[in-house]
PDB file of C-alpha atoms in Angstrom:
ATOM      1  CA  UNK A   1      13.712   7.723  -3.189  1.00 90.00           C
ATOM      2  CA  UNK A   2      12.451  10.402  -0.962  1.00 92.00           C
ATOM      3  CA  UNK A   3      11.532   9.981   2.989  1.00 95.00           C
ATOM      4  CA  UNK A   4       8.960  12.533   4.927  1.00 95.00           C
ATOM      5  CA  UNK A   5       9.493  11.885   8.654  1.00 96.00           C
ATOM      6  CA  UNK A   6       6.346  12.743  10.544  1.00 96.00           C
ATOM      7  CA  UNK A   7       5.941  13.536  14.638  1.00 96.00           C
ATOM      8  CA  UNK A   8       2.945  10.086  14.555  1.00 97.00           C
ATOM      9  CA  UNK A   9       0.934   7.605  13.212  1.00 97.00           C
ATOM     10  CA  UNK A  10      -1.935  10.706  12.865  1.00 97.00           C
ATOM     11  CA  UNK A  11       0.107  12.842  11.096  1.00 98.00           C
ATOM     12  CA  UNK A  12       1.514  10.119   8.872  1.00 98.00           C
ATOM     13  CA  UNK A  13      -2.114   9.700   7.888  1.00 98.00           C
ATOM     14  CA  UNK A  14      -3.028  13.651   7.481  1.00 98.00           C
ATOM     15  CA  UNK A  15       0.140  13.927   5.047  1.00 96.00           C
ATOM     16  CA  UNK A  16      -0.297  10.909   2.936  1.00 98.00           C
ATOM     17  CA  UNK A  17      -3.948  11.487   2.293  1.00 98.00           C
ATOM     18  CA  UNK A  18      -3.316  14.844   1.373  1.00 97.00           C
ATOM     19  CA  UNK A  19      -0.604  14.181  -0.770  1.00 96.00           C
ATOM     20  CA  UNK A  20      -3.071  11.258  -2.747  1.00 98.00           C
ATOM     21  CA  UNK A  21      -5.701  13.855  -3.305  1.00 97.00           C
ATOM     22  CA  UNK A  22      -2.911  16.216  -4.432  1.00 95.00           C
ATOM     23  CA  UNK A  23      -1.707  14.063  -6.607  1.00 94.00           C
ATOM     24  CA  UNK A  24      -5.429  12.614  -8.393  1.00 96.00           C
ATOM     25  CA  UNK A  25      -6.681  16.142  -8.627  1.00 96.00           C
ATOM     26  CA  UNK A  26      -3.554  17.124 -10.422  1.00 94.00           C
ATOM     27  CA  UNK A  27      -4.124  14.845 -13.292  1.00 89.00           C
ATOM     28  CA  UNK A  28      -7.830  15.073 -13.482  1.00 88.00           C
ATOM     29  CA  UNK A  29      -6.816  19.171 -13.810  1.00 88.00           C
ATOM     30  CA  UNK A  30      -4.564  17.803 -16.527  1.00 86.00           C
ATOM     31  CA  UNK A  31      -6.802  15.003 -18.090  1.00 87.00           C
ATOM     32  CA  UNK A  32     -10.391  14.999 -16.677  1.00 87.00           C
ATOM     33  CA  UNK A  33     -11.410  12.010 -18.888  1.00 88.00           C
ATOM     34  CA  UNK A  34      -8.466   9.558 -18.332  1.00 93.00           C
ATOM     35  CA  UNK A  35      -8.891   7.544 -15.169  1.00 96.00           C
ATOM     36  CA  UNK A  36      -6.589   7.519 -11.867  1.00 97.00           C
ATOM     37  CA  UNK A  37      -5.472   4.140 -11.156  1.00 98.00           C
ATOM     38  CA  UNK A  38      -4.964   3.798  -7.608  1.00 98.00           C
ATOM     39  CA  UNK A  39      -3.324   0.520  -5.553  1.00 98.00           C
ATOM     40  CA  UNK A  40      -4.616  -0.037  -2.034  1.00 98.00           C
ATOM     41  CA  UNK A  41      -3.074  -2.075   0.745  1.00 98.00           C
ATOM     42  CA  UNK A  42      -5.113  -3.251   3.591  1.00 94.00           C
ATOM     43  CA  UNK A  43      -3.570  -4.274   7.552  1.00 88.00           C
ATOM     44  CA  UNK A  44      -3.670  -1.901  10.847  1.00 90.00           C
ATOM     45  CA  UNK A  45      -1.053   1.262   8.807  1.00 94.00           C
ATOM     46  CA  UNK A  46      -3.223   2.702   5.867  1.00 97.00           C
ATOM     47  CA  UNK A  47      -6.291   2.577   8.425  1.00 97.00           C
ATOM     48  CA  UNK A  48      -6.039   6.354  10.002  1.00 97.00           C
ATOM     49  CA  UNK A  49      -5.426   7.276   5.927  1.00 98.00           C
ATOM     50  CA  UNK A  50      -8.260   6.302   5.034  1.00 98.00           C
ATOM     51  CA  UNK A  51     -10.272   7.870   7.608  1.00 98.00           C
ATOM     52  CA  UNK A  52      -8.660  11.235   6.509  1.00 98.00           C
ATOM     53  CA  UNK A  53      -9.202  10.408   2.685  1.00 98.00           C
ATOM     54  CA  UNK A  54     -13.253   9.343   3.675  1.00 98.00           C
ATOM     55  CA  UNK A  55     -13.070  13.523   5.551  1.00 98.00           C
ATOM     56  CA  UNK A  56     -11.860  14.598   2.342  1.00 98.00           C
ATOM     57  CA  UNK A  57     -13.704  12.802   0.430  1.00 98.00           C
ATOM     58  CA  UNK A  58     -16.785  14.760   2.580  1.00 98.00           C
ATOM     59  CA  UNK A  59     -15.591  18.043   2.489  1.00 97.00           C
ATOM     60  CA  UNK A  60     -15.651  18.029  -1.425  1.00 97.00           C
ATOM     61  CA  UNK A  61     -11.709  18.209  -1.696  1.00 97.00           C
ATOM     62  CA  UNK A  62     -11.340  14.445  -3.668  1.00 97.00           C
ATOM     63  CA  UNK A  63     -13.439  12.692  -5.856  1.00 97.00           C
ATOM     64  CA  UNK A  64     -13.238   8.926  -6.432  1.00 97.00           C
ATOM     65  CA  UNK A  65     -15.426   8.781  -9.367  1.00 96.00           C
ATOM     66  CA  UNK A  66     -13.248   8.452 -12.005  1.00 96.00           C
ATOM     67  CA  UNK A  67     -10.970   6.389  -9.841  1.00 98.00           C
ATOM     68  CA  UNK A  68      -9.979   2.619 -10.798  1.00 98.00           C
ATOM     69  CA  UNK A  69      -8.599   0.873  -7.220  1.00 98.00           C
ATOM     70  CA  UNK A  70      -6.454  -2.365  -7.603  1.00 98.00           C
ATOM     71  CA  UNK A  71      -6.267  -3.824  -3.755  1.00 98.00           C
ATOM     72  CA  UNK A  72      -2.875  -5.838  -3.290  1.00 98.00           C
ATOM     73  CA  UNK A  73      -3.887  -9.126  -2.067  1.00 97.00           C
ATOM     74  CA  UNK A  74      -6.888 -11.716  -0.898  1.00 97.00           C
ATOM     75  CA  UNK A  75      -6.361 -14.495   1.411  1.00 96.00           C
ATOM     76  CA  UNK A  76      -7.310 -17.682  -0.113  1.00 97.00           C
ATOM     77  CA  UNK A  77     -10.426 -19.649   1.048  1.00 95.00           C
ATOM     78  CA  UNK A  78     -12.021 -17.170   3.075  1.00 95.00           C
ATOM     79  CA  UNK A  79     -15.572 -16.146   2.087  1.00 94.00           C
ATOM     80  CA  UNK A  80     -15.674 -12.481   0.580  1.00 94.00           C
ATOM     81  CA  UNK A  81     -18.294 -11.631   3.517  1.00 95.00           C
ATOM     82  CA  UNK A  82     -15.873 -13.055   6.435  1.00 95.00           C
ATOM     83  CA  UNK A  83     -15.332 -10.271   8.876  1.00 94.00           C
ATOM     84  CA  UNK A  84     -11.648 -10.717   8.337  1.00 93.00           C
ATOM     85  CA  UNK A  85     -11.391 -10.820   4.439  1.00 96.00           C
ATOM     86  CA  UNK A  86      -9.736  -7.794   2.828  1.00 96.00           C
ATOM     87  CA  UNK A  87     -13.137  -7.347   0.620  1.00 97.00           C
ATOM     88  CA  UNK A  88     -15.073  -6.882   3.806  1.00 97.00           C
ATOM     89  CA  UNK A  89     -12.166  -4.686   5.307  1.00 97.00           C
ATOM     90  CA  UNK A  90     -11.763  -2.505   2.270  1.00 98.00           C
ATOM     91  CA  UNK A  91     -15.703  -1.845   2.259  1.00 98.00           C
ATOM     92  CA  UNK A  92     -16.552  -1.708   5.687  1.00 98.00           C
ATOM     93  CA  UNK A  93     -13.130   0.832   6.107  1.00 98.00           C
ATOM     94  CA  UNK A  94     -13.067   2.963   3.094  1.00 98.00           C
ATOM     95  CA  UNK A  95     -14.847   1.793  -0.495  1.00 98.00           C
ATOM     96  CA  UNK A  96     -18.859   2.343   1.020  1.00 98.00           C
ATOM     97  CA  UNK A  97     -17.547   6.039   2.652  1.00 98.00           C
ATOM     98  CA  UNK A  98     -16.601   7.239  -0.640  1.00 98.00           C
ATOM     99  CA  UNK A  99     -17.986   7.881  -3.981  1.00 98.00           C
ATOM    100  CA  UNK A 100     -16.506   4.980  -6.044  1.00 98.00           C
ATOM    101  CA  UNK A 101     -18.638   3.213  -8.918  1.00 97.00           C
ATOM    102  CA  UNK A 102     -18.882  -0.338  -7.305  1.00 97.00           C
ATOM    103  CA  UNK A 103     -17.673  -1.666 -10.900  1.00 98.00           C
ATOM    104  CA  UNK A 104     -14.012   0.339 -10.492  1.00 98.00           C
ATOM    105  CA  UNK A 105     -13.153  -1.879  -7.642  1.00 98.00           C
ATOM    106  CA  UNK A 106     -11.058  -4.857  -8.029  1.00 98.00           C
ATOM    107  CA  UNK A 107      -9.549  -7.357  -5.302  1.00 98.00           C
ATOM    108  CA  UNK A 108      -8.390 -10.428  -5.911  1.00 98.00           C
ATOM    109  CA  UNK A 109     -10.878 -13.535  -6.217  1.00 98.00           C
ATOM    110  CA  UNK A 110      -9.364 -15.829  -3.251  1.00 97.00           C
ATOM    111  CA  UNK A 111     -12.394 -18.434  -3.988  1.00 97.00           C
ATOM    112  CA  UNK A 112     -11.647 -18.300  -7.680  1.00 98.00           C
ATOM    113  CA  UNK A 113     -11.925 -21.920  -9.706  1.00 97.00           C
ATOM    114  CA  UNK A 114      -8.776 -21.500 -10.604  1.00 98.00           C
ATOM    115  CA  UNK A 115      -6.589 -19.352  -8.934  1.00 98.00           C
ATOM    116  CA  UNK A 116      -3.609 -19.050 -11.645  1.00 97.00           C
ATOM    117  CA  UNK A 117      -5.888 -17.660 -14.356  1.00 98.00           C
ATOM    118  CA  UNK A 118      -7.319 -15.511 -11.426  1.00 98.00           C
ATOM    119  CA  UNK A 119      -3.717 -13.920 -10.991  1.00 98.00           C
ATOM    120  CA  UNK A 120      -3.581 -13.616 -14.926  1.00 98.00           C
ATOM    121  CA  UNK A 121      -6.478 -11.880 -15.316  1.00 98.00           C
ATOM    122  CA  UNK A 122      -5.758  -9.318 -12.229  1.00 98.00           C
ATOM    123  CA  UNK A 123      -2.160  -8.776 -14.091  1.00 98.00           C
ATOM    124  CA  UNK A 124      -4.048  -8.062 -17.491  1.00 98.00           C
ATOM    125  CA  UNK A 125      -6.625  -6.064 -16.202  1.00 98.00           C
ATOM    126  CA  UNK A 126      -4.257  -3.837 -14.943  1.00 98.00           C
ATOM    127  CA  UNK A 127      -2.395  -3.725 -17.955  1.00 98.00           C
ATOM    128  CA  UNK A 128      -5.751  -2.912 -19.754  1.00 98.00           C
ATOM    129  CA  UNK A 129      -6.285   0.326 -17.846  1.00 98.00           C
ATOM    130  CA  UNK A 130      -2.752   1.514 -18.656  1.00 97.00           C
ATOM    131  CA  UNK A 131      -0.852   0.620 -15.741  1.00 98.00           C
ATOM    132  CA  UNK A 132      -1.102   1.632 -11.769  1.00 98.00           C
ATOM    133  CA  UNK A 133      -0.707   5.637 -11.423  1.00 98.00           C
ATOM    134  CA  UNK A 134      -0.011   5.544  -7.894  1.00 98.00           C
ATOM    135  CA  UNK A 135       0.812   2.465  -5.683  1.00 98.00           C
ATOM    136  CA  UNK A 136       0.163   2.529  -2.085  1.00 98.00           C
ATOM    137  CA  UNK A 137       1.493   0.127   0.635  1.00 98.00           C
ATOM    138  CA  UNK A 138       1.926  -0.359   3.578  1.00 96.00           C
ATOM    139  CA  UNK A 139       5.097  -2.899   4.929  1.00 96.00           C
ATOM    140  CA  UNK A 140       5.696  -5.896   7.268  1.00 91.00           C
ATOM    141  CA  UNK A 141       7.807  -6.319   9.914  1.00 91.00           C
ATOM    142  CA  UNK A 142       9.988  -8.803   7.855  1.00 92.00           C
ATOM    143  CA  UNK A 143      10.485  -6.249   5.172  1.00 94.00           C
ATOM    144  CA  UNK A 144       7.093  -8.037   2.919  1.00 93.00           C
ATOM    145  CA  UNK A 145       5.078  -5.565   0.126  1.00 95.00           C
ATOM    146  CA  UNK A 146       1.439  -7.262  -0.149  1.00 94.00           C
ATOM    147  CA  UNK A 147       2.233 -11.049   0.926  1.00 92.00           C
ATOM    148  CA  UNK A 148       5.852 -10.972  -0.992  1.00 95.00           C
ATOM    149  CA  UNK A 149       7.636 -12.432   2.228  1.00 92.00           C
ATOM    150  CA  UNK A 150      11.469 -12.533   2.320  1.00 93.00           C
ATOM    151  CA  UNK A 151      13.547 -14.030  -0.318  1.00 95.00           C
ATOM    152  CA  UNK A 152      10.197 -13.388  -2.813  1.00 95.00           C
ATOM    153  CA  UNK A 153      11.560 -12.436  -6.888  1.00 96.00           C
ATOM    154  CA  UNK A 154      11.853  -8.819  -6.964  1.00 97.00           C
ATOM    155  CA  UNK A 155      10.419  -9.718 -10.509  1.00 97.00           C
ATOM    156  CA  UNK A 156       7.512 -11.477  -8.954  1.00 98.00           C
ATOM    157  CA  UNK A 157       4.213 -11.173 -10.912  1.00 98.00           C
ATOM    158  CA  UNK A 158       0.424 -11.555  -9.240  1.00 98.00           C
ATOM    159  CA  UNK A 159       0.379 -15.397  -7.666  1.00 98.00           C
ATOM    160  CA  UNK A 160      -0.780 -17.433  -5.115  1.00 97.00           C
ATOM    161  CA  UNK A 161       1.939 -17.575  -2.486  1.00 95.00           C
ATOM    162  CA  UNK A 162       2.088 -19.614   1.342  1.00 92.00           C
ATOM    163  CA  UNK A 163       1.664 -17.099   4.063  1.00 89.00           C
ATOM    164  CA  UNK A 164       4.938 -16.805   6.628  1.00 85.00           C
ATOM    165  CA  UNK A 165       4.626 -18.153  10.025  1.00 89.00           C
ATOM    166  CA  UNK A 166       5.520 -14.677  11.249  1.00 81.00           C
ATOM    167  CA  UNK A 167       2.979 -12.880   9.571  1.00 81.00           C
ATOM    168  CA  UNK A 168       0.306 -15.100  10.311  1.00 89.00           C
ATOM    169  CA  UNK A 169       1.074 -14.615  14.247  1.00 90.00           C
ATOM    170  CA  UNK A 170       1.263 -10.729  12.963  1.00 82.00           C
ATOM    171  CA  UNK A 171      -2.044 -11.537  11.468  1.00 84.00           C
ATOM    172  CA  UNK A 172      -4.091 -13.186  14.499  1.00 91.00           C
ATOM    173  CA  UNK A 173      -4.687  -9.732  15.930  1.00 87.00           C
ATOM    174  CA  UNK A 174      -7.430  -9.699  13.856  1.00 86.00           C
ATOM    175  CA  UNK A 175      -8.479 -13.119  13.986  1.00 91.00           C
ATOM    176  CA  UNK A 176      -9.424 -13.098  17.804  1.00 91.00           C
ATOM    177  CA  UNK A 177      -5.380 -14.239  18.456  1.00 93.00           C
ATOM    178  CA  UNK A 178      -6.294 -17.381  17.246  1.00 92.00           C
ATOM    179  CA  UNK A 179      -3.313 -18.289  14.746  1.00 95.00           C
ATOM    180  CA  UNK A 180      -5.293 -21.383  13.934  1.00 93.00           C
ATOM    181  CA  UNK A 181      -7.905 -19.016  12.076  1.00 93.00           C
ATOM    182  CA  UNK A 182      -5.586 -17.080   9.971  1.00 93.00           C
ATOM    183  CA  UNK A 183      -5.427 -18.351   6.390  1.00 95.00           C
ATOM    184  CA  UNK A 184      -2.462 -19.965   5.025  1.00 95.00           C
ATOM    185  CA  UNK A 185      -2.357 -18.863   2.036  1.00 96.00           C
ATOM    186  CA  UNK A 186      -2.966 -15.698  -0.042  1.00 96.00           C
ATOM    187  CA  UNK A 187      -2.979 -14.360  -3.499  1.00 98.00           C
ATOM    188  CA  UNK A 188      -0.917 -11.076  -4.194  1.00 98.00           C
ATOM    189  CA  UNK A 189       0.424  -8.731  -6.333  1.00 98.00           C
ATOM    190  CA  UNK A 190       4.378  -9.414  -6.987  1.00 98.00           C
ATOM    191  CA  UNK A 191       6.728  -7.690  -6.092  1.00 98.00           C
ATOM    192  CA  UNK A 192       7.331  -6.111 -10.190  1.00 98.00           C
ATOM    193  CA  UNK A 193       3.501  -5.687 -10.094  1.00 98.00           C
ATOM    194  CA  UNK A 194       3.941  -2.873  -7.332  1.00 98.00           C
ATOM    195  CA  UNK A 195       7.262  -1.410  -8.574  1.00 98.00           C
ATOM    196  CA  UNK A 196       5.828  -0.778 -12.288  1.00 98.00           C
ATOM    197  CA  UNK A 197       3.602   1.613 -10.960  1.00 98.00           C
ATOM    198  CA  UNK A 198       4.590   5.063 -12.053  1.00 98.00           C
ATOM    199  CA  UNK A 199       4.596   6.241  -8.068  1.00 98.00           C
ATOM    200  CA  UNK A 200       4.931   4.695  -5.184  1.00 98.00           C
ATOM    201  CA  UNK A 201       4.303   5.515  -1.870  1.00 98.00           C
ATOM    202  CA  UNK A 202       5.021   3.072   1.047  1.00 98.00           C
ATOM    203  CA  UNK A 203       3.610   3.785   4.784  1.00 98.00           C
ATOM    204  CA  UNK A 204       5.549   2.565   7.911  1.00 98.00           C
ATOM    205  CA  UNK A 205       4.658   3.507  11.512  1.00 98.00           C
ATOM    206  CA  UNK A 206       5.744   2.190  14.671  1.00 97.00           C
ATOM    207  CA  UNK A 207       9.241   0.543  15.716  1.00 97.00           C
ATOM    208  CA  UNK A 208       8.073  -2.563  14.816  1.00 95.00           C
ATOM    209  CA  UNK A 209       8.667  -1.435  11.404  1.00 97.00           C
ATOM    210  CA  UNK A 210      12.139   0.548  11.896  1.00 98.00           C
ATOM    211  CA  UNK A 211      14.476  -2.302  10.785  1.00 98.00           C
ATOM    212  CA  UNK A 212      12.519  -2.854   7.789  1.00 98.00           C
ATOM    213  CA  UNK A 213      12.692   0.874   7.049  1.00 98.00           C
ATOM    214  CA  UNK A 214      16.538   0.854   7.592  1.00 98.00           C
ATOM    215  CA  UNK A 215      16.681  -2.412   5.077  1.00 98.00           C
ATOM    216  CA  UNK A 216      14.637  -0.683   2.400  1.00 97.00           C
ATOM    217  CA  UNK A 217      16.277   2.687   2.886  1.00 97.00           C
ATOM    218  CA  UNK A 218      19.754   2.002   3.639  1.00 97.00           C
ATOM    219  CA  UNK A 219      20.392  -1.819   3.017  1.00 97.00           C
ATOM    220  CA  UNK A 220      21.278  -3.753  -0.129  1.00 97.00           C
ATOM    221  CA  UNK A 221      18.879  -4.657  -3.275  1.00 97.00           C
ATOM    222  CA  UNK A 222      17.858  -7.573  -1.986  1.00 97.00           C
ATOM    223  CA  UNK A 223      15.126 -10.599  -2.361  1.00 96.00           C
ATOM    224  CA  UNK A 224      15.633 -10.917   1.511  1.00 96.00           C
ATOM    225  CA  UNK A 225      13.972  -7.645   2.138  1.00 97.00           C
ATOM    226  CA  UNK A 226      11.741  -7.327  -0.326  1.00 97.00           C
ATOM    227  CA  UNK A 227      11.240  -3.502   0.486  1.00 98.00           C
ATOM    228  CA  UNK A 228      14.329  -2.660  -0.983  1.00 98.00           C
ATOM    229  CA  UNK A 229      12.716  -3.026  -4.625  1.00 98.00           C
ATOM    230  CA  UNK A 230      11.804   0.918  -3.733  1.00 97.00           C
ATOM    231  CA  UNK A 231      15.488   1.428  -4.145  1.00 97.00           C
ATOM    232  CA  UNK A 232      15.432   0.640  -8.263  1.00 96.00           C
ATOM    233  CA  UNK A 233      12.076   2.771  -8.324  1.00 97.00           C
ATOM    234  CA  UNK A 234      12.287   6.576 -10.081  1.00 96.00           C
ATOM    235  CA  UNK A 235       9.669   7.920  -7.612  1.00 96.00           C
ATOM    236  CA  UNK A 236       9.550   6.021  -4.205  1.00 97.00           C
ATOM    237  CA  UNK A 237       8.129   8.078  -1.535  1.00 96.00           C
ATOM    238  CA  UNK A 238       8.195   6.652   2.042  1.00 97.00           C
ATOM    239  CA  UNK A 239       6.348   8.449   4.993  1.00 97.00           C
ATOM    240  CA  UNK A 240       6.911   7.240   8.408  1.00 97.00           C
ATOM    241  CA  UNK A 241       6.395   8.623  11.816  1.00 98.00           C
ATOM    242  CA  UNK A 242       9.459   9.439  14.375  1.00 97.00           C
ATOM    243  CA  UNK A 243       9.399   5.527  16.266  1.00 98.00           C
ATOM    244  CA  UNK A 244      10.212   4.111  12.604  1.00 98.00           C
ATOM    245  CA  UNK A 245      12.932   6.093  12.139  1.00 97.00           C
ATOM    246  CA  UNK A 246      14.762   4.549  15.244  1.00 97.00           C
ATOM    247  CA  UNK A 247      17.176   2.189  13.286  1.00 98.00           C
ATOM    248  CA  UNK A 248      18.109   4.450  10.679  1.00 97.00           C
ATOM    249  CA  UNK A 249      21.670   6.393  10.733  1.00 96.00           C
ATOM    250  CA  UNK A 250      22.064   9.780  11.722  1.00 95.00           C
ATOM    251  CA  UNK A 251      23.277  10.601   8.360  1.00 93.00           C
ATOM    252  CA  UNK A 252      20.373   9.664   6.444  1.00 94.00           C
ATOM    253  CA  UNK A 253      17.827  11.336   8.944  1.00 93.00           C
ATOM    254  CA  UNK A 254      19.539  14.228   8.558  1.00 92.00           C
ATOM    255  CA  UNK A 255      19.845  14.384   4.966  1.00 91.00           C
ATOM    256  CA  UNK A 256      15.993  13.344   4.250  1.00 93.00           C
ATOM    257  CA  UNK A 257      14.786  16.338   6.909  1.00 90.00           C
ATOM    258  CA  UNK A 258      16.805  18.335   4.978  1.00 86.00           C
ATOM    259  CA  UNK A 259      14.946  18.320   1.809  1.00 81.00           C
ATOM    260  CA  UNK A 260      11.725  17.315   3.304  1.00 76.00           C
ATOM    261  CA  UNK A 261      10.644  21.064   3.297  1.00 68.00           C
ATOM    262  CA  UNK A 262      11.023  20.886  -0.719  1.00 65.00           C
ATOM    263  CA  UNK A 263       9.125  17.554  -1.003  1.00 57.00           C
ATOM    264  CA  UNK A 264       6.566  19.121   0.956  1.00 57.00           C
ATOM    265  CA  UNK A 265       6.115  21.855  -1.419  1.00 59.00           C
ATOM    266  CA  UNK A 266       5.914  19.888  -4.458  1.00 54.00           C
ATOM    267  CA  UNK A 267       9.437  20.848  -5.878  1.00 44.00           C
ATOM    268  CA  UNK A 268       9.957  17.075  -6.490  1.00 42.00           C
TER     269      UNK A 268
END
């Protein structure tokens, strides 16, 4: 696990999306014909990443045409066109600023007949592509990876799964406030289905997020935080800006800033 402590949410952004287009042109360099498979989070923290990836995107730095995107999660009953559904939110906020192919795209049905085979199918289509090159997510408050709440299997595969009353009250912010709004339910990725990917790279800004950070970071591998599964992972990279940092010891600041100037470099 590595840990890049930036001064803000801004710079958080400017780092990550830099370090994303690093890493797809790398492997297009490498092997222009094989596809980058790319997992997206939605919520308020990828947001200002986005927005960066969209100027790169502009400036001719990225392409996204030979990129395959596999969002984390859906909520369950909402229309695809509701303001608030992560379909609307991923191409109102990102997907219709890039160049994507419309057909690379895939978010989990949440209207699906039958919302088990839905799951199975996301889990296999995945698999048919050859696995997720680079996962990124963003975190909850309560330690949650997609809509894996606490005490979720760190084993977990894509399901339907009951929404926390916590994160739906972290949720109404976008629903007007109205908690009655917010969906109870939700399909995700599990908890294994984000940890196979060969990188991952979670975001947390804010001190609402700095005891989750300390629980992934420096806690124990544990289904109560379900951000710990980074721990077990060969290439977890966590950026976070100065206010999430608050809960974590002095000892482990100091030892992540200093190798943060070889991370930054591409040494690791």
């Amino acid at each position: 696990m590595r840990l890049i402590i930036e001064k803000n949410p801004e710079s958080v952004a400017v780092w990550t999306a830099q370090y994303i287009a690093k890493f797809i042109n790398r492997q297009f360099e490498n092997a222009p014909d094989k596809p980058f498979v790319l997992g997206l989070p939605t919520g308020g923290t990828p947001l200002e990443t986005y927005k960066e990836l969209i100027k790169l995107n502009k400036q001719g730095e990225i392409s996204f045409k030979n990129v395959i995107t596999f969002n984390m999660d859906e909520y369950v009953g909402l229309p695809e066109d509701h303001p608030e559904s992560y379909h609307t939110f991923m191409w109102q906020n990102f997907f219709n600023h890039i160049d994507i192919q419309p057909e690379n795209v895939n978010i989990l049905d949440g209207n699906a007949p039958d919302l088990l085979k839905e799951c199975q199918d996301y889990e296999d289509k995945i698999k048919a592509v050859g696995g997720i090159d680079l996962f990124l997510c963003g975190v909850g408050a309560n330690g949650h990876l997609a809509f894996n709440e606490p005490f979720s299997s760190l084993a977990s595969r894509t399901r339907l799964k009951t929404i926390t009353h916590q994160t739906r009250i972290d949720n109404s912010r976008f629903f007007g406030g109205k908690l009655e709004d917010v969906p109870r339910n939700a399909l995700t990725v599990g908890v294994a289905t984000v940890t196979d990917a060969r990188h991952l790279l979670v975001l947390a800004v804010g001190e609402n997020k700095a005891l989750a950070v300390k629980m992934g970071i420096e806690g124990a591998y544990s289904h109560t935080w379900t951000i710990s599964a980074i721990q077990a992972h060969p290439k977890a990279l966590v950026v976070c800006d100065e206010k999430a940092i608050q809960e974590l010891s002095a000892r482990a600041v100091d030892y992540f800033r200093d190798i943060e100037d070889r991370i930054k470099k591409d040494i690791w």
